Short mmCIF file of C-alpha atoms (C1' of nucleotides) in Angstrom, two decimals:
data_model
loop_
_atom_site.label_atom_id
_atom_site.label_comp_id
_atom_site.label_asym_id
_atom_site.label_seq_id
_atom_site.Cartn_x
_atom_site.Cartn_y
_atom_site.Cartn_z
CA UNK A 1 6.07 -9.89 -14.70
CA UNK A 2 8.36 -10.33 -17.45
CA UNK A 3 10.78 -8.04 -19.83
CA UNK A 4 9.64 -5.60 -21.40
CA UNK A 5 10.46 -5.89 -25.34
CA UNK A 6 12.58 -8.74 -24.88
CA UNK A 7 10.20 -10.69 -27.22
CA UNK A 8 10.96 -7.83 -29.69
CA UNK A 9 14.46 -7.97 -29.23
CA UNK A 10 14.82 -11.83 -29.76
CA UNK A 11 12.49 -11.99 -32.71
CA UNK A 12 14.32 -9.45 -34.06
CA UNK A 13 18.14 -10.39 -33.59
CA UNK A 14 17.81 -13.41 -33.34
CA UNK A 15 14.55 -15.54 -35.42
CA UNK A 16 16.85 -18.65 -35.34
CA UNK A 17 16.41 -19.04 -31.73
CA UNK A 18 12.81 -19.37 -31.69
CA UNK A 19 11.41 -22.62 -33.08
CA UNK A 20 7.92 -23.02 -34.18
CA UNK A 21 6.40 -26.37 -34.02
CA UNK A 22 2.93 -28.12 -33.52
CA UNK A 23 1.93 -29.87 -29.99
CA UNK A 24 2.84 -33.30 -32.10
CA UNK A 25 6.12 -32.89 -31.94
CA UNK A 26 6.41 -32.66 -27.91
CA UNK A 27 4.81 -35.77 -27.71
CA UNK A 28 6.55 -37.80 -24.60
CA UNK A 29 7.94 -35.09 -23.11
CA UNK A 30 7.72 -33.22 -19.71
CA UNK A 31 7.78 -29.59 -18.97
CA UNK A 32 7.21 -27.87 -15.74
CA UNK A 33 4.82 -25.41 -15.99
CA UNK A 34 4.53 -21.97 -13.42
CA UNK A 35 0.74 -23.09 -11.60
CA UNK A 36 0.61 -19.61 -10.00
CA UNK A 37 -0.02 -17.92 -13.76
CA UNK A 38 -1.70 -20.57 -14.57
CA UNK A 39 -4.13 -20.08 -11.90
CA UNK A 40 -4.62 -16.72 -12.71
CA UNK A 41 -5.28 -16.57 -16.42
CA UNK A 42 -7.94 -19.18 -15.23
CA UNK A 43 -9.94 -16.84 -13.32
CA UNK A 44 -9.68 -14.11 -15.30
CA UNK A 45 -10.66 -15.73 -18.33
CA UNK A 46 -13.15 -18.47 -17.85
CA UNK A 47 -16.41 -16.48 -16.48
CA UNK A 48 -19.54 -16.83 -17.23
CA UNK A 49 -22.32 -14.33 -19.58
CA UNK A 50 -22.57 -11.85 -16.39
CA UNK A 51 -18.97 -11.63 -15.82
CA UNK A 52 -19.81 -13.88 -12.75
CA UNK A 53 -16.51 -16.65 -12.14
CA UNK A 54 -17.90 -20.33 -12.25
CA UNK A 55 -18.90 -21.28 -8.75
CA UNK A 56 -20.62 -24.26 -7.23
CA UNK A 57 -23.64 -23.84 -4.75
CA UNK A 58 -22.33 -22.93 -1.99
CA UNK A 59 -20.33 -20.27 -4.71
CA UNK A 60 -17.11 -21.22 -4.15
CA UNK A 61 -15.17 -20.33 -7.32
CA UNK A 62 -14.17 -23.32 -9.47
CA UNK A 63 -12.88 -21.61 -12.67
CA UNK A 64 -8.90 -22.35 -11.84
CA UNK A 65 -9.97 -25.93 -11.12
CA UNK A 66 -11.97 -26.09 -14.79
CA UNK A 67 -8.92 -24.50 -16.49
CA UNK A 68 -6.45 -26.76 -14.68
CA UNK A 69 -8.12 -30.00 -14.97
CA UNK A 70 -8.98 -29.64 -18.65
CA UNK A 71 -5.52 -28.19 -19.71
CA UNK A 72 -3.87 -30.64 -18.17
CA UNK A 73 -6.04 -33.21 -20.13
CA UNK A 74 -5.10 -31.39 -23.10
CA UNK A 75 -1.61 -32.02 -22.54
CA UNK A 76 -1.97 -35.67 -21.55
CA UNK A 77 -4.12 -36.34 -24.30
CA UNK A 78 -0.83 -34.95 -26.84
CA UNK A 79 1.74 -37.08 -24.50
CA UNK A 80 2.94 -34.43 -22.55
CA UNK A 81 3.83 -34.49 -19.08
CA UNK A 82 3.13 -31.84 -17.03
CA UNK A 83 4.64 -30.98 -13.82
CA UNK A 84 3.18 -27.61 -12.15
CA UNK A 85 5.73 -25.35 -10.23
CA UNK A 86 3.75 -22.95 -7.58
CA UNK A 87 5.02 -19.48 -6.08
CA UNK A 88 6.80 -19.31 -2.54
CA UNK A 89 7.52 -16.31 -1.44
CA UNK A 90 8.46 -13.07 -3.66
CA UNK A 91 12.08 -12.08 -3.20
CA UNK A 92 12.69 -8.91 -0.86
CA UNK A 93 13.34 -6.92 -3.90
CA UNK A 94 9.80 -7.48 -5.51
CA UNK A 95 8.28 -5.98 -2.37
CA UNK A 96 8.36 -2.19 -4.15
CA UNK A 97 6.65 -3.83 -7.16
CA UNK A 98 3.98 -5.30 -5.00
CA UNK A 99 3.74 -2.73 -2.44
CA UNK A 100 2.85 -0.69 -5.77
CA UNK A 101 0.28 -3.25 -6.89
CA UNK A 102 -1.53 -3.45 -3.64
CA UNK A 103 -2.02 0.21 -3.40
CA UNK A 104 -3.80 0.57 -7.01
CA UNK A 105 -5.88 -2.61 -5.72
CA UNK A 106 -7.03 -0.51 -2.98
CA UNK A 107 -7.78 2.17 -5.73
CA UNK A 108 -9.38 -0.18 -7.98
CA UNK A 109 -11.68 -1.54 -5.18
CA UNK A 110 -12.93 2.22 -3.86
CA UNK A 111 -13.83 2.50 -7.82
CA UNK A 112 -15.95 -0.76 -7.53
CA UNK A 113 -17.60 0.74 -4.71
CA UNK A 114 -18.20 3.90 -7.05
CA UNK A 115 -19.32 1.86 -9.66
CA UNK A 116 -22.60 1.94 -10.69
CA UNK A 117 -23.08 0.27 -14.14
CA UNK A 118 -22.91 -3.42 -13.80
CA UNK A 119 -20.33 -3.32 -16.66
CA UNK A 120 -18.14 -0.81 -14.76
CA UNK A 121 -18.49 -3.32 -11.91
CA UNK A 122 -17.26 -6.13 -13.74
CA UNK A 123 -14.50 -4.15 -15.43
CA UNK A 124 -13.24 -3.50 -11.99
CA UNK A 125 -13.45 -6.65 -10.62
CA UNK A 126 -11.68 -8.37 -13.06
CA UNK A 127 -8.77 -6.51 -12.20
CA UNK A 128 -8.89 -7.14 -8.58
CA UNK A 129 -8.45 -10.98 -9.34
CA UNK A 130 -5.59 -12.57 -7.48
CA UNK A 131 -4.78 -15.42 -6.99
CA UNK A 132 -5.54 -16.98 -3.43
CA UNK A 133 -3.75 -19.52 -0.90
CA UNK A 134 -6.89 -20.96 -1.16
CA UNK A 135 -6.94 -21.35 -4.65
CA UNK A 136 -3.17 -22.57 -4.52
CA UNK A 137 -4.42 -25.58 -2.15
CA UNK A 138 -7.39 -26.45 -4.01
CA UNK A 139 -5.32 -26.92 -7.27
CA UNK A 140 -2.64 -28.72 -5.23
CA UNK A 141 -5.42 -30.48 -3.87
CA UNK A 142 -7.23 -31.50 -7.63
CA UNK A 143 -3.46 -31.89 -9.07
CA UNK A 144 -2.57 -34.69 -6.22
CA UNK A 145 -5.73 -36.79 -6.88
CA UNK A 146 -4.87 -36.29 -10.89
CA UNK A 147 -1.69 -37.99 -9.99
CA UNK A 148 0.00 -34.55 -11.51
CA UNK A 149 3.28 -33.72 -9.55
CA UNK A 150 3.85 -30.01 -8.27
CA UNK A 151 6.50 -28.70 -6.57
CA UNK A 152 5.98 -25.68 -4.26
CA UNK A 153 9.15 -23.23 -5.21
CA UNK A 154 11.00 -21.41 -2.49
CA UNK A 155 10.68 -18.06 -4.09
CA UNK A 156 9.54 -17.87 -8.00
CA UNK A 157 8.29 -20.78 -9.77
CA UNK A 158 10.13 -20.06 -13.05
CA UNK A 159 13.32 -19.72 -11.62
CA UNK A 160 12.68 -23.63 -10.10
CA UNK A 161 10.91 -24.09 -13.60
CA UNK A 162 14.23 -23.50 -15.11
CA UNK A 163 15.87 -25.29 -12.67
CA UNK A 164 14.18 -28.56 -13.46
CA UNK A 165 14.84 -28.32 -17.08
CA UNK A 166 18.65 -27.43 -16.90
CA UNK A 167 18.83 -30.94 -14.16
CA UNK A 168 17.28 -32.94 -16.93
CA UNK A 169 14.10 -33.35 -15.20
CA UNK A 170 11.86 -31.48 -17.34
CA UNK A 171 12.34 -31.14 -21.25
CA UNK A 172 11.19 -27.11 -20.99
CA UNK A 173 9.60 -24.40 -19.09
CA UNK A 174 6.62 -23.78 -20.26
CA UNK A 175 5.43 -20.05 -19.28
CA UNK A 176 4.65 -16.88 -21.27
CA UNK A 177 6.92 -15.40 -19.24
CA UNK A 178 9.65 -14.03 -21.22
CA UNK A 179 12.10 -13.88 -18.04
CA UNK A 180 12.59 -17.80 -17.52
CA UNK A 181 15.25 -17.16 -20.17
CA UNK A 182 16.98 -14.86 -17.25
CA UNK A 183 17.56 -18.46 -15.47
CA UNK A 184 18.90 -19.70 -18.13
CA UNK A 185 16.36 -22.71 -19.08
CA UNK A 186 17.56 -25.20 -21.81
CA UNK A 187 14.62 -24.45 -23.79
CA UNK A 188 11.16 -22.10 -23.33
CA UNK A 189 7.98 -23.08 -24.43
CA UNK A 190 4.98 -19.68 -25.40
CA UNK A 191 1.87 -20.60 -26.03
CA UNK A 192 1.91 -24.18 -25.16
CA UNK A 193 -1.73 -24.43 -24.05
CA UNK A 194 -3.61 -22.54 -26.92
CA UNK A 195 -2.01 -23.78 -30.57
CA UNK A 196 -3.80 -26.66 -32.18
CA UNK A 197 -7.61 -25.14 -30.75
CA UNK A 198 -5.84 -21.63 -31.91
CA UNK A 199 -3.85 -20.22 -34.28
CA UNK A 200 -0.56 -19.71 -33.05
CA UNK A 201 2.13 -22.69 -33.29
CA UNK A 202 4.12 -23.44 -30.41
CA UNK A 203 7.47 -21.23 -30.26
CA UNK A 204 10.53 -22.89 -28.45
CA UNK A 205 13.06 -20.89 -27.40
CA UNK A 206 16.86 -21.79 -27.27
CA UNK A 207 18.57 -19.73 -24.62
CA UNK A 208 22.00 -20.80 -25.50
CA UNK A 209 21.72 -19.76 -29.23
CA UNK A 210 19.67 -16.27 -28.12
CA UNK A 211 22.78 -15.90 -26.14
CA UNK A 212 25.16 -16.81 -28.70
CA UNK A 213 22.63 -14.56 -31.60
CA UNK A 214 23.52 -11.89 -29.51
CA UNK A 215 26.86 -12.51 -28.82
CA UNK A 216 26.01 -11.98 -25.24
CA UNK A 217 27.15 -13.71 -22.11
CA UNK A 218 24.48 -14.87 -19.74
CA UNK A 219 25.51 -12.35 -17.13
CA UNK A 220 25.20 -9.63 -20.05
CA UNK A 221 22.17 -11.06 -21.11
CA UNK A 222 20.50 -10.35 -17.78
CA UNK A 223 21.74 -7.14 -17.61
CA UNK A 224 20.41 -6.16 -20.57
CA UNK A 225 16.82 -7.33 -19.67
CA UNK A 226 17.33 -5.29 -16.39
CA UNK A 227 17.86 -2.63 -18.40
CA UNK A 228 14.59 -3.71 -20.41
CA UNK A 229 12.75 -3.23 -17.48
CA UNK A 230 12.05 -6.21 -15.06
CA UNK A 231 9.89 -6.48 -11.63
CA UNK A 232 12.60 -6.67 -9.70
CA UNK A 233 14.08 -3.06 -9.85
CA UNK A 234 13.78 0.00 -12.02
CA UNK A 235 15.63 0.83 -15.45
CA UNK A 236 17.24 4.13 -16.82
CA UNK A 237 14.08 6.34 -18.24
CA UNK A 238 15.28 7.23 -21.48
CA UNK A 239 16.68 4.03 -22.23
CA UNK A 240 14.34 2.07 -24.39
CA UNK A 241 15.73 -1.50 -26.27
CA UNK A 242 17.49 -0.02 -28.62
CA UNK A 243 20.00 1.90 -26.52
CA UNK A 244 19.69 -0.52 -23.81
CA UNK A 245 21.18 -3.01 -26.35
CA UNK A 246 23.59 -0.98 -27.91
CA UNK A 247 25.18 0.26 -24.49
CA UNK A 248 25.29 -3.52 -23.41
CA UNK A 249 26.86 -4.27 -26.24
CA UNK A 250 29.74 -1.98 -26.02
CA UNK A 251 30.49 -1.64 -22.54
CA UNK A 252 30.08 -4.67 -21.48
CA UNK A 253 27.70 -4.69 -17.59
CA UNK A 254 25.62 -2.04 -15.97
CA UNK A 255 28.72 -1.13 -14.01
CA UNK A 256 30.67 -0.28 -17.02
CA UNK A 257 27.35 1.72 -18.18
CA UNK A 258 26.55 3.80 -15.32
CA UNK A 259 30.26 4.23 -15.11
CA UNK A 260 29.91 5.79 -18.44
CA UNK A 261 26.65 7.98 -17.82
CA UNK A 262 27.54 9.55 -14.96
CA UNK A 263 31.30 10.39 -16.22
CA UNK A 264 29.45 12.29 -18.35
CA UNK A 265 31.09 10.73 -21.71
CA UNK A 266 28.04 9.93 -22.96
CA UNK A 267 27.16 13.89 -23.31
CA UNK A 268 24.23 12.86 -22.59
CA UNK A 269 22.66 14.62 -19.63
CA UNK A 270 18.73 13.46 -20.08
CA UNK A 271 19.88 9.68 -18.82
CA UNK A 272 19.53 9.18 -15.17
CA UNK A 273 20.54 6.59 -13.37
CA UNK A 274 17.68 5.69 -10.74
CA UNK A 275 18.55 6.61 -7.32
CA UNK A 276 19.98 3.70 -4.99
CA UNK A 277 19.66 1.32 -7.60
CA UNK A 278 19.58 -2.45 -6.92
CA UNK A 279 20.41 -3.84 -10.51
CA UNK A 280 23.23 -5.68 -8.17
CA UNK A 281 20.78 -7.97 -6.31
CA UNK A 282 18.43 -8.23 -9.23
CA UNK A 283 20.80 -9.30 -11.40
CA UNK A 284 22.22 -12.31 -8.17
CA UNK A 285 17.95 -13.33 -8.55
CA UNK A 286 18.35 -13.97 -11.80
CA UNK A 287 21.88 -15.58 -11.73
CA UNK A 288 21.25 -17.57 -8.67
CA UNK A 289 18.11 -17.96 -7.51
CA UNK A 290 17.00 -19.59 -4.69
CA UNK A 291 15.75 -22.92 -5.88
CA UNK A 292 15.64 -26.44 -4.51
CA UNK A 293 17.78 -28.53 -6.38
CA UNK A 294 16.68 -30.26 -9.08
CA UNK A 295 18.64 -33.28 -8.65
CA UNK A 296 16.77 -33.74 -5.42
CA UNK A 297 13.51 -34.00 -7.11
CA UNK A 298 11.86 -36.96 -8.45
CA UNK A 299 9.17 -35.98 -10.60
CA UNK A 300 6.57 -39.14 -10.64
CA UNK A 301 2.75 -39.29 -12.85
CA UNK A 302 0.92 -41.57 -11.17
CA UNK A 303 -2.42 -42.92 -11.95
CA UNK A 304 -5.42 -40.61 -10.95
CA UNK A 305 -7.87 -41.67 -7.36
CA UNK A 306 -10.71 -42.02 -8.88
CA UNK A 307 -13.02 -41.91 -6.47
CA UNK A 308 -11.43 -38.94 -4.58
CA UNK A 309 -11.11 -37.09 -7.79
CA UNK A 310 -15.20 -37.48 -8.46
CA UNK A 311 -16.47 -36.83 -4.90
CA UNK A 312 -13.95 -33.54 -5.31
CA UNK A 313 -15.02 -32.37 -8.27
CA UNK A 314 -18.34 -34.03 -9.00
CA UNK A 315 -20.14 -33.65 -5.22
CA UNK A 316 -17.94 -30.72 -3.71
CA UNK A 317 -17.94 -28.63 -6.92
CA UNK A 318 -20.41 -29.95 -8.75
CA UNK A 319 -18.74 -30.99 -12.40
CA UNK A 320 -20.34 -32.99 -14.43
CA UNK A 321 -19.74 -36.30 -13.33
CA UNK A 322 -19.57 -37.94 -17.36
CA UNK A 323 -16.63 -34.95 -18.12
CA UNK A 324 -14.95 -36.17 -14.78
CA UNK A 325 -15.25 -39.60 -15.71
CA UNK A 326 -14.50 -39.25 -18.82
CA UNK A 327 -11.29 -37.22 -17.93
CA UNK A 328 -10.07 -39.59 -15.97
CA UNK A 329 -10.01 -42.72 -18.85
CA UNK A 330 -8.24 -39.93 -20.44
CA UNK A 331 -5.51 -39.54 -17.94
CA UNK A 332 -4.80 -43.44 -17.36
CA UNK A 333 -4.88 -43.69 -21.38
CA UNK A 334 -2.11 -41.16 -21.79
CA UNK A 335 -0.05 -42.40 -18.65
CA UNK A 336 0.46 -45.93 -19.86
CA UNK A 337 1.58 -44.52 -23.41
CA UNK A 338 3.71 -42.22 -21.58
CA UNK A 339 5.62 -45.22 -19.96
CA UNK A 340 8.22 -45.25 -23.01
CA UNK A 341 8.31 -41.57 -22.82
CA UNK A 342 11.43 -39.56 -24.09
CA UNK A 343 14.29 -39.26 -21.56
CA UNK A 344 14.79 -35.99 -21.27
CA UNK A 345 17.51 -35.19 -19.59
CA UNK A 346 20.03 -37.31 -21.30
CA UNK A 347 19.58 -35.48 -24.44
CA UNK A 348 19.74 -32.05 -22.22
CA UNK A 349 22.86 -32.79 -20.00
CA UNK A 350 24.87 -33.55 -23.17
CA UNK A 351 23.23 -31.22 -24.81
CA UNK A 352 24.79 -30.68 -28.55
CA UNK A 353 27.95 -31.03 -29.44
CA UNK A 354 30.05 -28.00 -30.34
CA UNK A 355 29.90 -28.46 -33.61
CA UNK A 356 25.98 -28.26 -33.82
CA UNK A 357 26.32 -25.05 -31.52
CA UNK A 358 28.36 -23.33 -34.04
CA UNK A 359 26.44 -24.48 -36.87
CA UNK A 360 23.25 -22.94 -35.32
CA UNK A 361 25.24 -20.01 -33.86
CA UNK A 362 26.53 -18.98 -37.53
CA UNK A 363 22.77 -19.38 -38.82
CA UNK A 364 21.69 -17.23 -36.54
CA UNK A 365 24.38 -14.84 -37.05
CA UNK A 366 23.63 -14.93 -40.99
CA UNK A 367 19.70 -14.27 -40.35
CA UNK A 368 21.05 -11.64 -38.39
CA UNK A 369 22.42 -9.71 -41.34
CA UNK A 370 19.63 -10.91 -43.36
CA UNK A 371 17.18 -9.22 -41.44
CA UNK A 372 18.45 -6.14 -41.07
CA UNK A 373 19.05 -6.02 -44.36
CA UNK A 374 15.60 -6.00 -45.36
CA UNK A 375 14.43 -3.22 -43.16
CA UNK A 376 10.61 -2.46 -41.95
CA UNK A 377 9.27 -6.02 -43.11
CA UNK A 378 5.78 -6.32 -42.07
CA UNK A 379 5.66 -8.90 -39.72
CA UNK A 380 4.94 -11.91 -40.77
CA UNK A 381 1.22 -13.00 -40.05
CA UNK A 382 -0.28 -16.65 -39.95
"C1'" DA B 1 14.96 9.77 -39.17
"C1'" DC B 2 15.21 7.44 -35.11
"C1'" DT B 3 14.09 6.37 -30.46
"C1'" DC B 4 11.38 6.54 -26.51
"C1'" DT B 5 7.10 7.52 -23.94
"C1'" DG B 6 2.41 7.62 -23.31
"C1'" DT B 7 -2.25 6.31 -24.37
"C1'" DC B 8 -5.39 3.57 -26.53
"C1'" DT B 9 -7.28 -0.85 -27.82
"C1'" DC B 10 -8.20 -5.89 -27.10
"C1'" DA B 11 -7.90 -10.47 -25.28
"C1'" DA B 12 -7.09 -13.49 -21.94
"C1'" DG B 13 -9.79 -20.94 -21.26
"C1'" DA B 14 -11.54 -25.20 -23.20
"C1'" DC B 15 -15.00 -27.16 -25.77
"C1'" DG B 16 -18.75 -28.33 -28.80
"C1'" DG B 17 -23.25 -27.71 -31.19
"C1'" DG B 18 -25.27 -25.53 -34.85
"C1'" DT C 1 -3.36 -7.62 -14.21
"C1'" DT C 2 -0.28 -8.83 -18.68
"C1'" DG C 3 1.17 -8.14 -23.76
"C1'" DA C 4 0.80 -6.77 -28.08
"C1'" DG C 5 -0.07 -3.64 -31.66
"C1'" DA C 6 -1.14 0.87 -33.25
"C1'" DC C 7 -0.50 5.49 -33.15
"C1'" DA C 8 0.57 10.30 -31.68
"C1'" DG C 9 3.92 13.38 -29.90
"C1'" DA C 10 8.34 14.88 -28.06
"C1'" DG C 11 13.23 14.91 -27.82
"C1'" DT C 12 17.74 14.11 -30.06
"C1'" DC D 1 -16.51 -20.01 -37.62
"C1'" DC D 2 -19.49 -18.11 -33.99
"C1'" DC D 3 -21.20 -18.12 -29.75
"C1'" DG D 4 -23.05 -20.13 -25.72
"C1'" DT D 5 -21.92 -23.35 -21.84
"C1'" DC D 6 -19.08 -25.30 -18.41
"C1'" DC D 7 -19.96 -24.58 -12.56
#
DNA sequence: ACTCTGTCTCAAGACGGG
DNA sequence: TTGAGACAGAGT
DNA sequence: CCCGTCC
């Protein structure tokens, strides 16, 4: 899941292309949101004093349908429309990745059987979460009676994430997930959920001027977080961000790069390029994935069923029924003032004209040389 | 001196009462 | 599980 | 802010 360093890299080269802002300013907006990581974050994080997930009585786990419904408040309550994208089905190449995952689950759960210390037990179990069909459905399931729209993506959710935002139907991605800038998404939205409550502010992230900071193409830009190391295929040991960038920058594509390794130019001998190695296909996932088009999808927030969404939550999983109710004023509140919401496509089809691009293009360029000019700063806290 | 790797750590949600 | 940050150690 | 509760 993600690039590895690419955060690094970005913050680095190019601090112009991350905006930090407060929840305020994205009021009226949409964003389509990856439900899948959602999910999971949810039930590895909201537990109870024993470790224990929050269950009802028959102890069916309810902690992704806590996190969901009160995040999604959250965001309603600041004017911001969510839309949640789920998972379909990994790509062929992830299949090594998750072949690998499965077998240290099958580790991990012989250890839990070892375990004897209830804190051992716990410690293991937390890291045999995953995220269920069953817990897919029941958030479908609580987001449909919300009046939330999901979409269930063909393959990954933030390559349809991304997809929605570049048709106009979406303002952002918002994900953690450093590669939904591999898909090219108008604009990226970290930490999203925790700022005001926390202390982080909200960083949006311009892929056109991280591309244009870096003086990268998009295609050369995905190479280069192959190269980082992504799920979809291995990268050259040896090669950490530094080189990886470098070797992008003057050769050009992975071809051009491996050309140059194994000529044996680079004299260099420790590099080696893995065996087989699919950067080819990886790079087509990221280029063009398999999404459904976002001009076929008509995002609509409708007001919540009331009833439904009480006898759901309140009799089958046993919420409080005041927090339900009171959620749900909460939701019709912020749908009528989301009525006059922004339009966000029309700013994002037309995005900005070229003019503004170079402007922000020759900022970045001159924070460039700024910061490496003032070598080893400590990073800036807050 | 620089870069990369490996190993360690920690936290991960949302909310509110005190 | 992830990601980040910190740090040690090895290779160039 | 800390720390317990939510289910």
């Amino acid at each position: 899941m993600g690039i590895k360093g690419l955060n690094a890299i970005i913050s680095e080269h190019v601090p112009s292309a991350i905006r930090k802002s407060d929840i305020k300013s994205f009021f009226g907006r949409k964003v389509a949101i990856d439900a899948s990581m959602s999910l999971y974050q949810f039930l590895i994080a909201v537990r109870q004093q024993d470790g224990g997930q929050l269950t009802n009585e028959a102890g069916e786990t309810t902690s992704h349908l806590m996190g969901m419904f009160y995040r999604t408040l959250r965001m309603i309550d600041n004017g911001i429309k969510p839309c949640y994208v789920f998972d379909g089905k990994p790509p062929d190449l992830k299949s090594h990745e998750l072949t690998k995952r499965s077998s240290r689950r099958v580790e991990t759960e012989k250890k839990l059987a070892e375990a004897t210390t209830e804190l051992e037990k716990m410690k293991q179990e937390r890291r045999l979460v995953k995220v269920s069909k069953e817990h897919n459905e029941e958030a479908q399931k609580l987001l449909g009676l919300m009046g939330i729209p999901y979409i269930i993506a063909p393959t990954e959710a933030e390559a349809q994430c991304a997809e929605l935002a570049k048709k106009g139907k979406v303002y952002a991605a918002a994900s953690e997930d450093m590669d939904t800038l591999c898909y090219r998404t108008p604009f990226l939205l970290r930490h999203l959920t925790f700022s005001e409550t926390k202390k982080e502010p909200i960083h949006e992230i311009d892929t056109e001027l991280v591309l244009r900071g870096l003086d990268l193409t998009i295609e050369q830009f995905v190479d280069l977080c192959i190269m980082l190391g992504c799920d979809y295929c291995e990268s050259i040991r040896g090669v950490g961000p530094v080189t990886a960038l470098k070797l992008i920058k003057t050769h050009g594509s992975i071809e051009k790069i491996v050309e140059f390794i194994e000529s044996g130019e680079s004299n260099n001998t420790k590099w080696k390029i893995p065996e087989d190695w699919p950067y080819k296909q990886a790079r087509m996932l990221f280029l063009d994935p398999e999404v459904i088009d976002g001009n076929e999808i008509n995002l609509k927030w409708s007001p919540p069923k009331e009833k439904e969404l009480i006898e759901y939550l309140c009799d089958d999983k046993k919420f409080s029924e005041e927090r339900v109710k009171s959620g749900i004023s909460r939701l019709k509140k912020g749908l009528k003032s989301g009525i006059q919401g922004r339009l966000d496509g029309f700013f994002q089809v037309v995005p900005k004209t070229k003019e503004q691009l170079a402007a922000a293009a020759k900022r970045a360029q001159e924070n460039k040389k700024l910061n490496k000019n003032k070598n080893k700063v400590t990073k800036g806290r807050r």
